[in-house]
Structure formats: C-alpha cells, structure tokens
Amino acid sequence: MFGSNKIVLRLDEMLTDAINGTFTESDYNESELSRLESKFRQYLTGKETEAEKIQAERTAIRELVTDISHQTKTPIANISLYTQLLEEISPSGLLPYVQQIRMQTEKLDFLVQALTKISRLESNMIKLQPKAQPVSQLIAQAVQEAKGRAKTKHISIRTKQERDATALYDARWTKEALGNLLDNAVKYSPEGSTVTVFVRVFELFVCIGVLDEGMGIAEEEQAQIFERFYRGKNAADEEGSGVGLYLARMIVRKEHGYMKVANSSEGRGSCFYVYLRRYEG
C-alpha cells in the first residue's frame, strides 16, 4: 500500500512539473518508479522536439508568405499599370485580350492578398482587437464599398434594421468578412435583383444576415462551402478563387463569433448569417 501511494504521489508531481515545464528526472536506479520517470522524460523530450519542429515550420511559413507578399506587390502593380495603358491604345480587335489580362491580374492580386491574410491570421501574426461598436456602422461601411460592384449589374442593396445594437468586433477585419459576403451575393446574383442586409438581436449574439436572389447552394454542398479553395458546382462559370468564405469565417471565429448558411436551395438564393458577440454596457 505504501509503495502504491508513493507512486501515485510521484506521478502527481511529475504531471504537475510537466505542465509547468519544470520536470526533471531524479537519480536513476533499477526501481519501477525510476524506470517510469525515465520513460516519462523520454516522452517529454520527444514532445518538446516535436513542438520546436512545428514552431520552426510555422516561422518558415510566415517568412515565406511575407516574402511572397512583398516580392509580388510591385510586379502585379506594374502589370496593372501597363494593362491600363494598353487598353487606351489597343485597336478594338486586341482590346478583349487586354481586358482579360487585366481581369486575371486583378484575380491574382486578390488571391495573393487573401492568402497572405489567411496565413497571418492562422499563425497569429495578426491579432484582432474586438471592441464594443454599433453594428449599423459596420453595415453602412461594408454596403457602401459593395455598391460600386452592385451598380454594374443593376443590383440594389437594401438594409433592414429594426433597432441598432452594439457588438464586439474588430472594425477593419469584420468589415472585410462582411464585404466578402456582399461581394459573393452580388457576384452570384442575376442582374436587376436585390441583396438584403438585415439584423437580428439575440440575448448573446447580434446576427447580420445577407440574403440574395442568386443561384443558391445545393444542400449537399453547404457543409463544404467554407473550406479553403472550395467552389460550388454552380459557381464554375463565375470568376473566383474559393478563399473569400474561408477568410470571412476565420475572422468571425477569431472574434468568438460564428457563421452559417441557411434558407438556401439550388436556384432560389442564399442567406448567410454572421453572429457577433452582443455587448450591453
């Protein structure tokens, strides 16, 4: 009995020291407890080595992403500039090709920027700073930025907000998340349709909904649309990279909120919901 109690007490000490990062193996002898300590030390050493390897890989990825972002910025800007010049001087027969170069350059620029943001968020290089702010302010800014794209397709964006509410969110990054939802709503909706942004206030969350009249999402695809690079079957004919929803959900999760899609059926539009933590001062 005494020996068993001694082993239990030592195991408790070992686990406590391991949690605190202070575990050291006592003088080795041939006892059962000593052999256990030795194996435990081997296990911790292996875990420490693995953790160091993972950290080194993360550091290398961060540096690579930073380099890619920095090194591609100038070439992409130059391609955009020269493409604009070519559009002004190209004969009508060549103009469609020049416009395709511009469109693909814009797509590449968006993809590089989105992947850079995703990598920095995943590796915690960027820390979101949620604070109490009116939701109406967030919606107004995101809608204003989306109106230019909507105007080219004669799509109207309307807002429905019975009362203002205050939520905890990072203004810059949450506007980007909501902007990605509005961008998708405009992109996948037919000309002349309407996109509706509405607000619902719950006990713990403030919900922002983005409702469109577009192609909708098949039920079997709804669990996949938030995955990185995933694009639905109906979206094949539209320009896109499949990272917008992934980035939007990551941003909202970093703020301890969540996103979901509902009321969506193929050919009958979609509704995306963003749930932000409600604040009551």
mmCIF file of C-alpha atoms in Angstrom:
data_model
loop_
_atom_site.group_PDB
_atom_site.id
_atom_site.type_symbol
_atom_site.label_atom_id
_atom_site.label_comp_id
_atom_site.label_asym_id
_atom_site.label_seq_id
_atom_site.Cartn_x
_atom_site.Cartn_y
_atom_site.Cartn_z
ATOM 1 C CA MET A 1 0.000 0.000 0.000
ATOM 2 C CA PHE A 2 2.808 2.388 0.937
ATOM 3 C CA GLY A 3 4.598 1.729 -2.355
ATOM 4 C CA SER A 4 1.420 2.377 -4.338
ATOM 5 C CA ASN A 5 0.832 5.699 -2.548
ATOM 6 C CA LYS A 6 4.417 6.716 -3.240
ATOM 7 C CA ILE A 7 3.983 6.006 -6.973
ATOM 8 C CA VAL A 8 0.721 7.948 -7.118
ATOM 9 C CA LEU A 9 2.259 10.939 -5.332
ATOM 10 C CA ARG A 10 5.297 10.893 -7.600
ATOM 11 C CA LEU A 11 3.090 10.626 -10.693
ATOM 12 C CA ASP A 12 1.129 13.650 -9.479
ATOM 13 C CA GLU A 13 4.376 15.590 -9.001
ATOM 14 C CA MET A 14 5.642 14.536 -12.421
ATOM 15 C CA LEU A 15 2.459 15.670 -14.168
ATOM 16 C CA THR A 16 2.418 18.979 -12.297
ATOM 17 C CA ASP A 17 6.068 19.626 -13.194
ATOM 18 C CA ALA A 18 5.402 18.634 -16.816
ATOM 19 C CA ILE A 19 2.521 21.144 -17.039
ATOM 20 C CA ASN A 20 4.745 23.842 -15.563
ATOM 21 C CA GLY A 21 7.687 22.868 -17.769
ATOM 22 C CA THR A 22 9.934 22.087 -14.796
ATOM 23 C CA PHE A 23 10.057 18.283 -14.851
ATOM 24 C CA THR A 24 13.478 16.740 -14.112
ATOM 25 C CA GLU A 25 14.271 13.083 -13.694
ATOM 26 C CA SER A 26 15.505 12.069 -10.226
ATOM 27 C CA ASP A 27 18.590 9.864 -9.674
ATOM 28 C CA TYR A 28 18.172 6.718 -11.706
ATOM 29 C CA ASN A 29 18.081 3.279 -10.147
ATOM 30 C CA GLU A 30 16.513 -0.031 -11.056
ATOM 31 C CA SER A 31 13.246 0.591 -9.241
ATOM 32 C CA GLU A 32 9.915 0.514 -11.029
ATOM 33 C CA LEU A 33 9.321 4.200 -10.236
ATOM 34 C CA SER A 34 12.689 5.218 -11.589
ATOM 35 C CA ARG A 35 12.080 3.362 -14.861
ATOM 36 C CA LEU A 36 8.743 5.169 -15.146
ATOM 37 C CA GLU A 37 10.425 8.534 -14.633
ATOM 38 C CA SER A 38 12.965 7.720 -17.324
ATOM 39 C CA LYS A 39 10.280 6.829 -19.858
ATOM 40 C CA PHE A 40 8.310 9.928 -18.945
ATOM 41 C CA ARG A 41 11.398 12.071 -19.510
ATOM 42 C CA GLN A 42 11.892 10.439 -22.938
ATOM 43 C CA TYR A 43 8.269 11.169 -23.811
ATOM 44 C CA LEU A 44 8.530 14.837 -22.793
ATOM 45 C CA THR A 45 11.774 15.241 -24.689
ATOM 46 C CA GLY A 46 10.130 13.849 -27.803
ATOM 47 C CA LYS A 47 7.168 16.214 -27.426
ATOM 48 C CA GLU A 48 9.467 19.186 -26.908
ATOM 49 C CA THR A 49 11.416 18.297 -30.038
ATOM 50 C CA GLU A 50 8.187 17.955 -31.998
ATOM 51 C CA ALA A 51 6.902 21.295 -30.710
ATOM 52 C CA GLU A 52 10.170 23.003 -31.656
ATOM 53 C CA LYS A 53 9.965 21.492 -35.138
ATOM 54 C CA ILE A 54 6.384 22.699 -35.590
ATOM 55 C CA GLN A 55 7.324 26.188 -34.391
ATOM 56 C CA ALA A 56 10.271 26.288 -36.794
ATOM 57 C CA GLU A 57 7.993 25.268 -39.672
ATOM 58 C CA ARG A 58 5.476 27.965 -38.742
ATOM 59 C CA THR A 59 8.224 30.566 -38.635
ATOM 60 C CA ALA A 60 9.472 29.461 -42.053
ATOM 61 C CA ILE A 61 5.942 29.670 -43.481
ATOM 62 C CA ARG A 62 5.431 33.156 -42.041
ATOM 63 C CA GLU A 63 8.701 34.327 -43.565
ATOM 64 C CA LEU A 64 7.829 32.737 -46.918
ATOM 65 C CA VAL A 65 4.391 34.353 -47.004
ATOM 66 C CA THR A 66 5.874 37.734 -46.101
ATOM 67 C CA ASP A 67 8.454 37.378 -48.870
ATOM 68 C CA ILE A 68 5.832 36.336 -51.438
ATOM 69 C CA SER A 69 3.572 39.241 -50.470
ATOM 70 C CA HIS A 70 6.440 41.721 -50.689
ATOM 71 C CA GLN A 71 8.016 40.376 -53.879
ATOM 72 C CA THR A 72 4.748 40.129 -55.856
ATOM 73 C CA LYS A 73 3.373 43.552 -54.941
ATOM 74 C CA THR A 74 5.470 45.569 -57.388
ATOM 75 C CA PRO A 75 5.196 43.195 -60.402
ATOM 76 C CA ILE A 76 1.408 42.987 -60.048
ATOM 77 C CA ALA A 77 1.132 46.777 -59.747
ATOM 78 C CA ASN A 78 3.282 47.195 -62.869
ATOM 79 C CA ILE A 79 1.212 44.692 -64.857
ATOM 80 C CA SER A 80 -1.954 46.563 -63.858
ATOM 81 C CA LEU A 81 -0.460 49.890 -64.905
ATOM 82 C CA TYR A 82 0.749 48.666 -68.303
ATOM 83 C CA THR A 83 -2.561 46.910 -68.908
ATOM 84 C CA GLN A 84 -4.416 50.190 -68.366
ATOM 85 C CA LEU A 85 -2.111 51.863 -70.873
ATOM 86 C CA LEU A 86 -2.674 49.054 -73.385
ATOM 87 C CA GLU A 87 -6.451 49.371 -73.004
ATOM 88 C CA GLU A 88 -6.169 53.019 -74.066
ATOM 89 C CA ILE A 89 -4.081 52.416 -77.183
ATOM 90 C CA SER A 90 -5.043 48.916 -78.335
ATOM 91 C CA PRO A 91 -7.134 48.508 -81.501
ATOM 92 C CA SER A 92 -10.617 47.096 -80.979
ATOM 93 C CA GLY A 93 -9.545 43.660 -82.152
ATOM 94 C CA LEU A 94 -6.970 43.325 -79.383
ATOM 95 C CA LEU A 95 -8.959 45.023 -76.629
ATOM 96 C CA PRO A 96 -10.752 41.851 -75.376
ATOM 97 C CA TYR A 97 -7.392 40.146 -74.842
ATOM 98 C CA VAL A 98 -6.011 43.118 -72.941
ATOM 99 C CA GLN A 99 -9.131 43.175 -70.775
ATOM 100 C CA GLN A 100 -8.613 39.502 -69.988
ATOM 101 C CA ILE A 101 -5.065 40.269 -68.853
ATOM 102 C CA ARG A 102 -6.438 42.975 -66.550
ATOM 103 C CA MET A 103 -9.098 40.658 -65.109
ATOM 104 C CA GLN A 104 -6.617 37.867 -64.456
ATOM 105 C CA THR A 105 -4.186 40.329 -62.864
ATOM 106 C CA GLU A 106 -6.912 41.544 -60.514
ATOM 107 C CA LYS A 107 -7.745 37.936 -59.648
ATOM 108 C CA LEU A 108 -4.078 37.162 -58.934
ATOM 109 C CA ASP A 109 -3.757 40.282 -56.773
ATOM 110 C CA PHE A 110 -6.846 39.320 -54.744
ATOM 111 C CA LEU A 111 -5.612 35.750 -54.309
ATOM 112 C CA VAL A 112 -2.144 36.794 -53.107
ATOM 113 C CA GLN A 113 -3.629 39.288 -50.653
ATOM 114 C CA ALA A 114 -6.234 36.811 -49.367
ATOM 115 C CA LEU A 115 -3.717 34.000 -48.847
ATOM 116 C CA THR A 116 -1.365 36.423 -47.087
ATOM 117 C CA LYS A 117 -4.145 37.478 -44.712
ATOM 118 C CA ILE A 118 -5.162 33.859 -44.075
ATOM 119 C CA SER A 119 -1.590 32.825 -43.310
ATOM 120 C CA ARG A 120 -1.035 35.745 -40.943
ATOM 121 C CA LEU A 121 -4.293 35.070 -39.125
ATOM 122 C CA GLU A 122 -3.614 31.331 -38.863
ATOM 123 C CA SER A 123 -0.122 31.920 -37.476
ATOM 124 C CA ASN A 124 -1.343 34.663 -35.098
ATOM 125 C CA MET A 125 0.883 37.270 -36.740
ATOM 126 C CA ILE A 126 -2.225 39.459 -36.751
ATOM 127 C CA LYS A 127 -4.178 39.943 -33.547
ATOM 128 C CA LEU A 128 -7.768 41.043 -33.899
ATOM 129 C CA GLN A 129 -8.922 43.653 -31.401
ATOM 130 C CA PRO A 130 -12.681 43.408 -30.919
ATOM 131 C CA LYS A 131 -14.317 46.291 -29.108
ATOM 132 C CA ALA A 132 -17.872 47.467 -28.472
ATOM 133 C CA GLN A 133 -19.203 49.258 -31.579
ATOM 134 C CA PRO A 134 -22.591 49.834 -33.251
ATOM 135 C CA VAL A 135 -23.450 47.196 -35.835
ATOM 136 C CA SER A 136 -25.072 49.864 -38.035
ATOM 137 C CA GLN A 137 -21.663 51.462 -38.520
ATOM 138 C CA LEU A 138 -20.173 48.172 -39.758
ATOM 139 C CA ILE A 139 -23.055 47.530 -42.164
ATOM 140 C CA ALA A 140 -23.013 51.062 -43.587
ATOM 141 C CA GLN A 141 -19.311 50.878 -44.430
ATOM 142 C CA ALA A 142 -19.486 47.386 -45.964
ATOM 143 C CA VAL A 143 -22.573 48.242 -48.036
ATOM 144 C CA GLN A 144 -21.018 51.481 -49.271
ATOM 145 C CA GLU A 145 -17.968 49.595 -50.583
ATOM 146 C CA ALA A 146 -20.161 46.966 -52.284
ATOM 147 C CA LYS A 147 -22.409 49.449 -54.095
ATOM 148 C CA GLY A 148 -19.909 50.099 -56.865
ATOM 149 C CA ARG A 149 -19.807 46.423 -57.851
ATOM 150 C CA ALA A 150 -23.587 46.129 -57.488
ATOM 151 C CA LYS A 151 -24.207 49.126 -59.729
ATOM 152 C CA THR A 152 -22.510 47.487 -62.715
ATOM 153 C CA LYS A 153 -25.111 44.668 -62.533
ATOM 154 C CA HIS A 154 -28.019 46.974 -61.633
ATOM 155 C CA ILE A 155 -28.349 45.179 -58.291
ATOM 156 C CA SER A 156 -29.804 47.117 -55.380
ATOM 157 C CA ILE A 157 -28.585 46.589 -51.824
ATOM 158 C CA ARG A 158 -31.092 47.396 -49.121
ATOM 159 C CA THR A 159 -30.731 47.270 -45.359
ATOM 160 C CA LYS A 160 -33.355 46.341 -42.786
ATOM 161 C CA GLN A 161 -32.553 47.151 -39.185
ATOM 162 C CA GLU A 162 -35.329 47.498 -36.650
ATOM 163 C CA ARG A 163 -33.018 48.825 -33.944
ATOM 164 C CA ASP A 164 -29.330 49.391 -33.553
ATOM 165 C CA ALA A 165 -27.280 47.011 -31.471
ATOM 166 C CA THR A 166 -23.750 47.005 -30.145
ATOM 167 C CA ALA A 167 -21.437 44.080 -30.721
ATOM 168 C CA LEU A 168 -17.814 43.199 -30.019
ATOM 169 C CA TYR A 169 -15.836 43.205 -33.265
ATOM 170 C CA ASP A 170 -12.679 44.441 -34.937
ATOM 171 C CA ALA A 171 -13.907 47.128 -37.346
ATOM 172 C CA ARG A 172 -11.352 46.610 -40.118
ATOM 173 C CA TRP A 173 -11.383 42.832 -40.254
ATOM 174 C CA THR A 174 -15.091 42.323 -39.678
ATOM 175 C CA LYS A 175 -15.844 44.785 -42.467
ATOM 176 C CA GLU A 176 -13.694 42.605 -44.706
ATOM 177 C CA ALA A 177 -15.615 39.478 -43.660
ATOM 178 C CA LEU A 178 -18.992 41.123 -44.306
ATOM 179 C CA GLY A 179 -17.627 42.617 -47.514
ATOM 180 C CA ASN A 180 -16.718 39.140 -48.781
ATOM 181 C CA LEU A 181 -20.311 38.001 -48.184
ATOM 182 C CA LEU A 182 -21.697 41.024 -50.022
ATOM 183 C CA ASP A 183 -19.213 40.529 -52.856
ATOM 184 C CA ASN A 184 -20.377 36.920 -53.288
ATOM 185 C CA ALA A 185 -24.032 37.960 -53.094
ATOM 186 C CA VAL A 186 -23.523 40.469 -55.912
ATOM 187 C CA LYS A 187 -21.307 38.157 -57.961
ATOM 188 C CA TYR A 188 -23.704 35.209 -57.948
ATOM 189 C CA SER A 189 -26.969 37.154 -58.282
ATOM 190 C CA PRO A 190 -28.678 37.966 -61.601
ATOM 191 C CA GLU A 191 -28.832 41.492 -62.960
ATOM 192 C CA GLY A 192 -31.632 43.626 -61.577
ATOM 193 C CA SER A 193 -32.034 41.571 -58.396
ATOM 194 C CA THR A 194 -31.872 42.692 -54.762
ATOM 195 C CA VAL A 195 -29.449 41.889 -51.948
ATOM 196 C CA THR A 196 -30.846 42.437 -48.458
ATOM 197 C CA VAL A 197 -28.796 43.003 -45.309
ATOM 198 C CA PHE A 198 -30.736 42.645 -42.070
ATOM 199 C CA VAL A 199 -30.052 42.476 -38.330
ATOM 200 C CA ARG A 200 -31.492 40.287 -35.600
ATOM 201 C CA VAL A 201 -30.667 40.816 -31.939
ATOM 202 C CA PHE A 202 -30.468 37.828 -29.606
ATOM 203 C CA GLU A 203 -29.541 37.501 -25.962
ATOM 204 C CA LEU A 204 -25.873 36.667 -26.558
ATOM 205 C CA PHE A 205 -25.318 37.498 -30.229
ATOM 206 C CA VAL A 206 -26.129 40.089 -32.856
ATOM 207 C CA CYS A 207 -26.874 38.404 -36.175
ATOM 208 C CA ILE A 208 -26.186 40.073 -39.534
ATOM 209 C CA GLY A 209 -27.868 38.325 -42.452
ATOM 210 C CA VAL A 210 -27.005 38.712 -46.143
ATOM 211 C CA LEU A 211 -29.839 37.483 -48.362
ATOM 212 C CA ASP A 212 -29.514 37.269 -52.147
ATOM 213 C CA GLU A 213 -31.651 36.130 -55.070
ATOM 214 C CA GLY A 214 -28.882 34.198 -56.787
ATOM 215 C CA MET A 215 -28.243 30.640 -57.858
ATOM 216 C CA GLY A 216 -28.369 29.182 -54.351
ATOM 217 C CA ILE A 217 -26.329 26.335 -52.915
ATOM 218 C CA ALA A 218 -27.208 22.671 -53.157
ATOM 219 C CA GLU A 219 -27.857 21.086 -49.758
ATOM 220 C CA GLU A 220 -25.071 18.532 -50.147
ATOM 221 C CA GLU A 221 -22.544 21.350 -50.726
ATOM 222 C CA GLN A 222 -23.488 23.580 -47.806
ATOM 223 C CA ALA A 223 -21.122 21.821 -45.397
ATOM 224 C CA GLN A 224 -18.184 22.363 -47.787
ATOM 225 C CA ILE A 225 -18.522 25.967 -48.914
ATOM 226 C CA PHE A 226 -16.438 27.346 -46.021
ATOM 227 C CA GLU A 227 -13.470 25.152 -46.921
ATOM 228 C CA ARG A 228 -10.406 26.734 -48.454
ATOM 229 C CA PHE A 229 -10.448 26.786 -52.291
ATOM 230 C CA TYR A 230 -13.829 25.060 -52.463
ATOM 231 C CA ARG A 231 -16.123 26.272 -55.216
ATOM 232 C CA GLY A 232 -19.632 25.019 -55.789
ATOM 233 C CA LYS A 233 -20.732 23.335 -58.989
ATOM 234 C CA ASN A 234 -22.923 26.287 -59.912
ATOM 235 C CA ALA A 235 -20.053 28.747 -59.480
ATOM 236 C CA ALA A 236 -17.837 27.295 -62.197
ATOM 237 C CA ASP A 237 -18.808 29.995 -64.722
ATOM 238 C CA GLU A 238 -18.036 32.890 -62.362
ATOM 239 C CA GLU A 239 -14.633 34.330 -61.556
ATOM 240 C CA GLY A 240 -13.460 33.375 -58.069
ATOM 241 C CA SER A 241 -10.770 31.689 -56.008
ATOM 242 C CA GLY A 242 -12.706 29.930 -53.250
ATOM 243 C CA VAL A 243 -10.990 31.702 -50.339
ATOM 244 C CA GLY A 244 -13.437 34.515 -49.530
ATOM 245 C CA LEU A 245 -15.801 32.495 -47.340
ATOM 246 C CA TYR A 246 -12.911 30.687 -45.667
ATOM 247 C CA LEU A 247 -11.305 34.013 -44.735
ATOM 248 C CA ALA A 248 -14.612 35.507 -43.582
ATOM 249 C CA ARG A 249 -15.372 32.605 -41.263
ATOM 250 C CA MET A 250 -11.832 32.660 -39.849
ATOM 251 C CA ILE A 251 -12.165 36.354 -38.999
ATOM 252 C CA VAL A 252 -15.510 35.870 -37.246
ATOM 253 C CA ARG A 253 -14.201 32.853 -35.320
ATOM 254 C CA LYS A 254 -11.218 34.873 -34.116
ATOM 255 C CA GLU A 255 -13.767 37.203 -32.517
ATOM 256 C CA HIS A 256 -15.542 34.244 -30.868
ATOM 257 C CA GLY A 257 -18.489 34.505 -33.218
ATOM 258 C CA TYR A 258 -19.647 32.112 -35.916
ATOM 259 C CA MET A 259 -21.097 31.944 -39.431
ATOM 260 C CA LYS A 260 -23.602 29.718 -41.140
ATOM 261 C CA VAL A 261 -25.657 29.446 -44.305
ATOM 262 C CA ALA A 262 -29.362 28.683 -44.212
ATOM 263 C CA ASN A 263 -32.543 29.073 -46.219
ATOM 264 C CA SER A 264 -30.536 28.184 -49.299
ATOM 265 C CA SER A 265 -31.727 25.913 -52.043
ATOM 266 C CA GLU A 266 -30.430 25.498 -55.555
ATOM 267 C CA GLY A 267 -31.831 28.176 -57.848
ATOM 268 C CA ARG A 268 -33.605 30.097 -55.076
ATOM 269 C CA GLY A 269 -30.937 32.259 -53.462
ATOM 270 C CA SER A 270 -28.859 32.036 -50.308
ATOM 271 C CA CYS A 271 -28.746 33.623 -46.864
ATOM 272 C CA PHE A 272 -25.515 33.860 -44.901
ATOM 273 C CA TYR A 273 -25.546 34.722 -41.215
ATOM 274 C CA VAL A 274 -22.753 36.350 -39.201
ATOM 275 C CA TYR A 275 -23.117 36.072 -35.422
ATOM 276 C CA LEU A 276 -21.111 38.608 -33.400
ATOM 277 C CA ARG A 277 -20.967 38.693 -29.629
ATOM 278 C CA ARG A 278 -23.509 41.157 -28.275
ATOM 279 C CA TYR A 279 -22.367 43.891 -25.928
ATOM 280 C CA GLU A 280 -24.545 45.534 -23.303
ATOM 281 C CA GLY A 281 -22.696 48.194 -21.372
#
